[in-house]
Coordinates of C-alpha atoms in Angstrom, one line a residue:
M82 CA -8.6 -5.3 -26.9
S83 CA -10.0 -5.0 -23.4
T84 CA -11.1 -8.0 -21.4
K85 CA -14.7 -8.4 -20.1
H86 CA -13.3 -7.8 -16.6
E87 CA -11.8 -4.4 -17.6
L88 CA -15.0 -3.5 -19.5
I89 CA -17.1 -4.1 -16.3
L90 CA -14.7 -2.1 -14.2
R91 CA -14.9 0.8 -16.7
Y92 CA -18.8 0.6 -16.6
I93 CA -18.7 0.7 -12.8
E94 CA -16.3 3.7 -12.9
G95 CA -18.8 5.4 -15.2
L96 CA -21.7 5.0 -12.8
A97 CA -22.8 8.0 -10.7
V98 CA -21.6 8.1 -7.2
G99 CA -24.3 6.8 -4.9
E100 CA -25.9 4.5 -7.5
K101 CA -26.7 0.9 -6.4
I102 CA -25.5 -2.0 -8.5
S103 CA -26.0 -5.7 -8.5
V104 CA -24.5 -8.8 -10.1
R105 CA -27.6 -9.4 -12.1
Q106 CA -27.9 -5.8 -13.3
V107 CA -24.2 -5.7 -14.5
A108 CA -24.5 -9.1 -16.1
K109 CA -27.6 -8.0 -18.0
A110 CA -26.3 -4.5 -19.0
L111 CA -23.0 -5.9 -20.4
S112 CA -24.2 -9.3 -21.6
V113 CA -21.7 -11.2 -19.5
S114 CA -22.2 -14.2 -17.1
E115 CA -23.1 -13.5 -13.5
G116 CA -19.9 -15.2 -12.4
T117 CA -17.8 -12.7 -14.4
A118 CA -19.9 -9.8 -13.1
Y119 CA -19.5 -11.0 -9.5
R120 CA -15.6 -11.3 -9.8
A121 CA -15.4 -7.8 -11.4
I122 CA -17.6 -6.3 -8.6
K123 CA -15.3 -7.9 -6.0
E124 CA -12.3 -6.3 -7.8
A125 CA -14.1 -2.9 -7.8
E126 CA -14.5 -3.3 -4.1
N127 CA -10.8 -4.0 -3.7
Q128 CA -10.1 -0.8 -5.7
K129 CA -12.5 1.2 -3.4
L130 CA -14.9 2.0 -6.3
V131 CA -17.9 0.4 -4.5
N132 CA -18.8 -0.6 -1.0
T133 CA -21.1 -3.6 -0.1
I134 CA -23.3 -3.2 3.0
E135 CA -25.4 -6.0 4.4
R136 CA -29.1 -5.5 3.9
V137 CA -28.5 -2.4 1.7
G138 CA -26.5 -3.7 -1.3
T139 CA -23.5 -2.6 -3.3
I140 CA -23.1 1.2 -3.8
R141 CA -20.8 3.2 -6.1
I142 CA -18.6 5.4 -3.9
E143 CA -16.1 8.1 -4.9
K144 CA -12.6 6.6 -5.3
K145 CA -10.3 8.3 -2.9
K146 CA -7.2 10.1 -4.0
K147 CA -4.1 8.9 -2.1
E148 CA -3.9 12.3 -0.2
N149 CA -7.4 11.7 1.1
I150 CA -7.2 8.0 1.8
E151 CA -7.8 8.5 5.6
R152 CA -11.2 10.1 4.9
L153 CA -14.0 7.5 5.5
T154 CA -17.3 7.3 3.6
F155 CA -20.4 6.6 5.6
A156 CA -20.7 3.2 3.8
E157 CA -17.2 2.3 5.3
V158 CA -18.3 3.4 8.7
V159 CA -21.3 1.0 8.5
N160 CA -19.0 -1.9 7.9
I161 CA -16.4 -0.8 10.5
V162 CA -18.9 -0.6 13.4
D163 CA -21.1 -3.6 12.2
G164 CA -23.9 -1.1 11.9
V165 CA -27.5 -1.1 10.6
V166 CA -28.7 1.8 8.3
L167 CA -31.9 3.2 9.7
G168 CA -32.4 6.1 7.2
G169 CA -30.7 8.2 4.6
R170 CA -29.3 5.3 2.5
D171 CA -28.9 7.5 -0.5
G172 CA -26.2 9.4 1.3
L173 CA -23.9 6.4 2.2
H174 CA -21.5 7.3 -0.6
K175 CA -20.7 10.6 1.1
T176 CA -17.3 11.3 2.9
L177 CA -17.3 12.4 6.5
T178 CA -15.1 15.3 7.4
K179 CA -14.8 14.5 11.1
F180 CA -16.7 12.7 13.9
V181 CA -18.1 14.3 17.0
I182 CA -18.9 12.5 20.3
G183 CA -22.2 13.9 21.7
A184 CA -21.3 13.8 25.4
M185 CA -22.5 17.3 26.2
Q186 CA -25.5 19.5 26.4
L187 CA -27.4 20.2 23.2
E188 CA -26.4 23.9 23.0
D189 CA -22.7 23.0 23.5
M190 CA -23.0 20.3 20.9
R191 CA -24.3 22.8 18.3
R192 CA -20.9 24.5 18.2
Y193 CA -19.0 21.3 17.1
I194 CA -21.5 19.9 14.5
D195 CA -21.2 21.1 10.9
A196 CA -22.1 19.7 7.4
G197 CA -20.4 16.5 6.6
S198 CA -19.6 15.5 10.1
L199 CA -20.8 12.4 12.0
L200 CA -22.4 12.7 15.4
I201 CA -21.7 9.7 17.6
V202 CA -24.4 9.7 20.3
G203 CA -26.7 7.3 22.3
N204 CA -30.5 7.4 22.6
R205 CA -31.0 11.2 22.4
P206 CA -33.8 12.1 19.9
R207 CA -33.3 15.8 20.1
A208 CA -29.5 15.4 19.4
H209 CA -30.3 13.3 16.3
E210 CA -32.6 16.0 14.9
L211 CA -30.1 18.7 15.7
A212 CA -27.3 16.9 13.8
L213 CA -29.4 16.2 10.7
S214 CA -30.6 19.8 10.6
A215 CA -27.0 20.9 10.6
G216 CA -26.1 18.6 7.7
A217 CA -24.4 15.9 9.8
A218 CA -25.0 12.2 9.8
V219 CA -25.8 10.3 13.0
L220 CA -24.3 7.1 14.5
V221 CA -26.5 5.8 17.4
T222 CA -24.6 3.7 19.8
G223 CA -26.0 1.0 22.1
G224 CA -28.1 -0.6 19.4
F225 CA -31.0 1.9 19.9
D226 CA -33.6 2.7 17.2
V227 CA -34.6 6.4 16.4
A228 CA -37.8 8.2 16.0
D229 CA -39.8 8.0 12.7
E230 CA -39.5 11.8 12.3
A231 CA -35.6 11.5 12.4
K232 CA -35.7 8.7 9.7
K233 CA -38.0 10.8 7.6
L234 CA -35.6 13.8 7.8
A235 CA -32.6 11.6 7.1
N236 CA -34.2 10.3 3.9
E237 CA -35.2 13.8 2.8
L238 CA -31.6 15.2 3.3
N239 CA -29.8 12.0 2.2
L240 CA -27.9 11.9 5.5
P241 CA -27.4 8.4 7.0
I242 CA -28.6 7.4 10.4
I243 CA -26.5 4.3 11.5
S244 CA -27.2 2.2 14.6
S245 CA -24.4 0.1 16.2
S246 CA -24.7 -2.3 19.2
Y247 CA -21.3 -1.1 20.4
D248 CA -20.9 1.6 23.1
T249 CA -19.6 5.1 22.2
F250 CA -16.0 4.5 23.4
T251 CA -15.7 1.2 21.4
V252 CA -17.1 2.9 18.2
A253 CA -14.7 5.8 18.4
T254 CA -11.8 3.4 19.0
M255 CA -12.8 1.3 15.9
L256 CA -13.1 4.4 13.7
N257 CA -9.7 5.7 14.9
R258 CA -8.1 2.4 14.2
A259 CA -9.5 2.4 10.7
I260 CA -8.2 5.9 10.0
Y261 CA -4.9 5.0 11.5
D262 CA -4.6 1.8 9.3
Q263 CA -5.4 3.9 6.2
L264 CA -2.7 6.4 7.1
I265 CA -0.2 3.6 7.1
E266 CA -1.6 2.4 3.8
K267 CA -1.2 6.0 2.5
E268 CA 2.5 5.8 3.1
I269 CA 3.2 2.6 1.1
L270 CA 4.6 3.8 -2.2
L271 CA 3.1 2.0 -5.2
V272 CA 4.5 1.7 -8.7
E273 CA 1.7 4.0 -9.9
D274 CA 3.2 6.7 -7.7
I275 CA 6.6 6.7 -9.5
V276 CA 5.7 5.4 -13.0
T277 CA 6.9 7.3 -16.1
P278 CA 3.5 7.5 -18.0
L279 CA 3.0 6.0 -21.5
E280 CA 2.9 9.5 -23.1
E281 CA 6.5 10.1 -21.8
T282 CA 7.8 6.6 -22.7
I283 CA 9.7 6.0 -25.9
T284 CA 8.5 2.8 -27.5
F285 CA 9.2 0.8 -30.6
F286 CA 7.1 -1.4 -32.9
P287 CA 8.2 -4.9 -33.9
K288 CA 8.6 -3.8 -37.6
D289 CA 10.9 -0.9 -36.7
N290 CA 14.6 -1.6 -37.6
V291 CA 17.8 -1.6 -35.7
G292 CA 19.0 1.5 -37.6
H293 CA 16.0 3.5 -36.2
F294 CA 16.7 2.1 -32.7
N295 CA 20.4 3.3 -32.9
E296 CA 19.3 6.8 -33.9
V297 CA 16.9 7.1 -30.9
N298 CA 19.3 5.4 -28.5
Q299 CA 22.1 7.9 -29.3
K300 CA 19.8 10.8 -28.4
T301 CA 18.4 9.4 -25.2
A302 CA 20.9 6.8 -23.9
H303 CA 18.1 5.0 -21.9
S304 CA 18.8 1.5 -20.7
G305 CA 15.9 -0.1 -22.6
Y306 CA 12.7 0.5 -24.5
P307 CA 9.4 -1.4 -24.5
V308 CA 8.2 -2.9 -27.8
I309 CA 4.5 -2.8 -28.4
E310 CA 1.9 -3.8 -31.0
K311 CA -0.4 -1.2 -32.6
N312 CA -3.0 -1.8 -29.9
G313 CA -0.5 -1.0 -27.2
K314 CA 0.0 -4.6 -26.0
L315 CA 3.6 -5.1 -24.7
I316 CA 5.5 -7.9 -26.5
G317 CA 9.1 -7.3 -25.6
I318 CA 12.0 -5.1 -24.5
V319 CA 14.9 -3.9 -26.6
T320 CA 18.2 -2.7 -25.2
S321 CA 21.5 -1.5 -26.7
R322 CA 23.0 -4.9 -25.8
D323 CA 20.4 -6.6 -28.1
A324 CA 21.3 -4.3 -31.0
V325 CA 25.1 -4.6 -30.7
G326 CA 26.6 -6.2 -33.8
K327 CA 23.2 -6.4 -35.6
H328 CA 22.6 -5.1 -39.1
E329 CA 20.7 -1.8 -39.4
S330 CA 18.0 -3.4 -41.5
D331 CA 17.3 -6.2 -38.9
L332 CA 13.8 -5.9 -37.4
I333 CA 13.3 -5.1 -33.7
E334 CA 11.1 -8.2 -33.3
K335 CA 14.2 -10.3 -34.3
V336 CA 16.5 -8.9 -31.7
M337 CA 14.3 -7.9 -28.8
T338 CA 13.9 -9.9 -25.5
Q339 CA 10.4 -11.5 -25.6
H340 CA 8.1 -12.0 -22.5
P341 CA 9.8 -9.4 -20.3
I342 CA 9.3 -9.2 -16.6
T343 CA 6.4 -6.7 -15.9
V344 CA 4.7 -5.1 -13.0
S345 CA 1.3 -3.6 -12.3
G346 CA 0.6 -0.1 -11.0
K347 CA -0.8 -1.5 -7.7
T348 CA 2.5 -3.4 -6.9
S349 CA 4.5 -1.9 -4.1
V350 CA 7.8 -0.1 -5.1
A351 CA 9.6 -2.4 -2.5
S352 CA 8.3 -5.5 -4.3
A353 CA 9.2 -4.1 -7.8
G354 CA 12.7 -3.1 -6.6
H355 CA 13.3 -6.6 -5.2
S356 CA 12.3 -8.1 -8.6
M357 CA 14.7 -5.7 -10.4
I358 CA 17.6 -6.7 -8.1
W359 CA 16.8 -10.4 -8.2
E360 CA 16.5 -10.5 -12.0
G361 CA 19.3 -8.0 -12.6
I362 CA 17.3 -5.6 -14.8
D363 CA 17.4 -1.8 -15.0
L364 CA 13.9 -1.1 -16.5
M365 CA 10.5 -2.7 -15.9
P366 CA 7.4 -2.1 -18.0
V367 CA 4.2 -1.3 -16.1
V368 CA 1.1 -3.1 -17.7
S369 CA -2.6 -3.4 -17.2
D370 CA -4.3 -6.8 -16.4
S371 CA -4.6 -7.4 -20.2
G372 CA -1.0 -6.6 -20.9
I373 CA -1.4 -3.1 -22.3
L374 CA 1.6 -0.9 -21.6
E375 CA 0.9 1.9 -19.2
G376 CA 4.5 3.2 -18.6
I377 CA 7.9 2.2 -17.2
I378 CA 9.9 2.4 -14.0
S379 CA 13.7 2.3 -13.9
R380 CA 16.1 1.2 -11.2
Q381 CA 16.9 4.9 -10.6
D382 CA 13.2 5.7 -10.0
V383 CA 13.0 3.0 -7.4
L384 CA 16.2 4.0 -5.7
K385 CA 15.0 7.7 -5.5
A386 CA 11.7 6.4 -4.1
F387 CA 13.5 4.5 -1.4
Q388 CA 15.6 7.5 -0.4
M389 CA 12.6 9.9 -0.4
T390 CA 10.5 7.5 1.8
Q391 CA 13.3 7.3 4.4
R392 CA 13.4 11.2 4.6
Q393 CA 9.7 11.6 5.0
P394 CA 8.0 11.8 8.4
Q395 CA 5.8 8.8 9.3
Q396 CA 2.2 9.4 10.1
G397 CA 1.1 5.9 11.0
E398 CA 3.3 3.7 13.3
K399 CA 3.8 0.2 12.2
I400 CA 5.3 -2.7 14.2
D401 CA 8.6 -2.2 12.3
D402 CA 8.6 1.5 13.4
I403 CA 8.2 0.5 17.0
V404 CA 11.0 -2.0 16.8
K405 CA 13.4 0.4 15.0
G406 CA 12.5 3.1 17.4
Q407 CA 14.1 1.1 20.2
M408 CA 17.5 0.9 18.4
K409 CA 20.4 3.1 19.6
A410 CA 24.0 3.1 18.4
V411 CA 26.6 1.9 21.0
P412 CA 28.9 5.0 21.6
D413 CA 32.3 3.4 21.4
H414 CA 31.3 0.9 18.6
P415 CA 28.9 2.8 16.2
Q416 CA 28.3 -0.2 14.1
N417 CA 26.8 -2.1 17.1
V418 CA 23.2 -1.4 18.2
E419 CA 21.5 -1.7 21.5
F420 CA 17.8 -2.1 22.2
T421 CA 15.3 -2.8 25.0
V422 CA 12.7 -5.5 24.5
V423 CA 9.3 -3.7 24.9
P424 CA 5.8 -5.4 25.0
Q425 CA 5.1 -4.9 21.3
M426 CA 8.3 -6.9 20.5
T427 CA 7.2 -10.0 22.5
N428 CA 5.4 -13.2 21.6
Q429 CA 2.7 -14.9 23.7
F430 CA 5.3 -16.2 26.2
G431 CA 6.7 -12.7 26.9
S432 CA 10.0 -13.2 25.1
L433 CA 11.5 -11.5 22.0
S434 CA 9.4 -12.6 19.0
Y435 CA 11.0 -14.0 15.8
G436 CA 9.2 -11.2 13.8
A437 CA 10.8 -8.4 15.9
L438 CA 14.2 -10.2 15.8
T439 CA 14.0 -10.5 12.0
T440 CA 13.2 -6.8 11.6
L441 CA 16.2 -5.9 14.0
L442 CA 18.7 -8.0 12.1
T443 CA 17.6 -6.8 8.7
D444 CA 17.9 -3.1 9.8
V445 CA 21.2 -3.5 11.7
G446 CA 22.7 -5.2 8.7
N447 CA 21.5 -2.5 6.3
R448 CA 23.0 0.1 8.6
A449 CA 26.4 -1.7 8.7
I450 CA 26.5 -2.0 4.9
K451 CA 25.7 1.7 4.5
M452 CA 28.6 2.6 6.9
R453 CA 30.9 0.5 4.6
K454 CA 29.4 1.3 1.2
R455 CA 26.8 3.8 0.2
G456 CA 23.6 2.4 -1.4
E457 CA 20.5 0.4 -0.6
S458 CA 20.4 -3.3 0.2
V459 CA 17.7 -5.9 0.3
P460 CA 17.9 -9.1 2.4
E461 CA 17.8 -12.3 0.2
N462 CA 17.9 -15.0 2.9
M463 CA 18.3 -15.2 6.7
T464 CA 19.5 -18.0 9.0
I465 CA 19.0 -17.8 12.7
Y466 CA 21.0 -20.8 14.0
F467 CA 21.0 -20.2 17.7
I468 CA 18.6 -18.4 20.0
K469 CA 17.8 -18.3 23.7
H470 CA 14.7 -16.9 25.6
V471 CA 15.0 -13.1 25.8
Q472 CA 12.5 -11.8 28.3
L473 CA 10.6 -8.5 28.4
G474 CA 12.7 -5.6 29.5
S475 CA 16.0 -7.2 28.5
V476 CA 18.7 -4.8 27.1
V477 CA 20.2 -6.6 24.0
T478 CA 23.4 -5.6 22.0
V479 CA 23.6 -6.6 18.3
E480 CA 27.1 -6.9 16.8
P481 CA 27.1 -7.2 13.0
R482 CA 30.2 -8.4 11.2
I483 CA 30.5 -8.2 7.4
L484 CA 32.0 -11.5 6.3
H485 CA 32.1 -10.9 2.6
M486 CA 31.2 -8.1 0.2
S487 CA 31.1 -8.4 -3.6
R488 CA 29.8 -6.0 -6.2
R489 CA 26.2 -7.5 -5.8
F490 CA 26.1 -9.5 -2.6
V491 CA 27.0 -8.9 1.1
K492 CA 27.1 -11.6 3.8
V493 CA 26.7 -10.4 7.3
D494 CA 27.1 -12.4 10.6
F495 CA 25.4 -11.3 13.8
D496 CA 26.1 -11.9 17.5
L497 CA 23.4 -10.8 20.0
F498 CA 24.3 -10.4 23.7
S499 CA 22.3 -9.6 26.9
E500 CA 24.2 -9.0 30.1
S501 CA 27.3 -10.2 28.4
E502 CA 25.7 -13.6 27.6
L503 CA 25.4 -14.8 24.0
I504 CA 21.6 -15.1 23.3
A505 CA 21.4 -15.5 19.5
K506 CA 23.6 -16.0 16.3
A507 CA 22.4 -15.3 12.8
M508 CA 23.6 -14.8 9.2
V509 CA 21.9 -12.7 6.5
M510 CA 22.7 -12.5 2.8
Y511 CA 21.9 -9.1 1.2
Q512 CA 21.7 -8.0 -2.5
L513 CA 23.1 -4.6 -3.2
F514 CA 20.8 -2.1 -5.0
E515 CA 23.0 0.4 -6.8
R516 CA 22.4 2.9 -9.6

């Protein structure tokens, strides 16, 4: 049984791209309260199904595939540049293919403008008309208005004309930043990227017996299996450990583990992996908001995803990437690492920030563990019990020392030196993530 929230989201997904929606309209169409409709529309905005624009309203937009996440819609452009829509509102749902800065003669401009692009230009009426005629939208910088003829043409062609009070350079920078942020988002692996879907998942019903479980388990040898009701709602997990010593006529509902730890498709793989390590489980069901089973992920799936991510080239550079990019192995002591404090790694006082230091310690510890024992590790807790001011430009050497390693935990001690002076001491406890 779907919740009202899920019914509203499905209703919104079924709307035509470009259609306007409102809280009152959704509440009336589905006979729900306006509060329920409002919360569902906000969730649809988070899922990039709709976009809300001031003085325009909420518009159904095309949900982006992950491979096209960096492609902006004109509706998103309006919000990024704090813009006002002067014409062509019915085209706000469209996706722009590229943006062109109109800092050239009209004839030269013509070569760069094509259908689906966005011309960023100031108060140049002929350039506005040229772009619209070529199938491109227009972003007018400096807060200028446009001629009535251009607005009329924009409405006829469903091509937006947007006005922003920012200058051309600032607008281009803001759009680049938005695309860059979305490239970083594209690289974050989610559970939905690695899930084994429901149609490929072996499940049991509560009234199945242990005998049937043993037959299936001998053929597949999986670590566990979800237990679902007839409507697909997850109610438990059954493993071979649960069935050991049980009579073949015993029902699954009597031996299964109830209320298993679950995850949603939008959870990051890193977060799911951490939960699996923390709870000591090998299989995690993936469920919808109403608890309906959508698939499963295994510890092996997560481990493969971690390894694949490390091998892939990075398209967007995060603070972590900048910090890690400064790290170099010390030639005579390969376990030790050297780095230079660059501006991105400093706090407001110009010294090494705690955030950068945390990233460095975590990564150097991971590296030391891999040199001793293959496999992934996740930091569980960290203690920095001595630190001195480390100024911009300082060269710092990190010396990790593994104090204790068990089957599941590793304790690593760190000494940090700059110009042979001890500047920090720390200790990190890691959990090992093995197959």
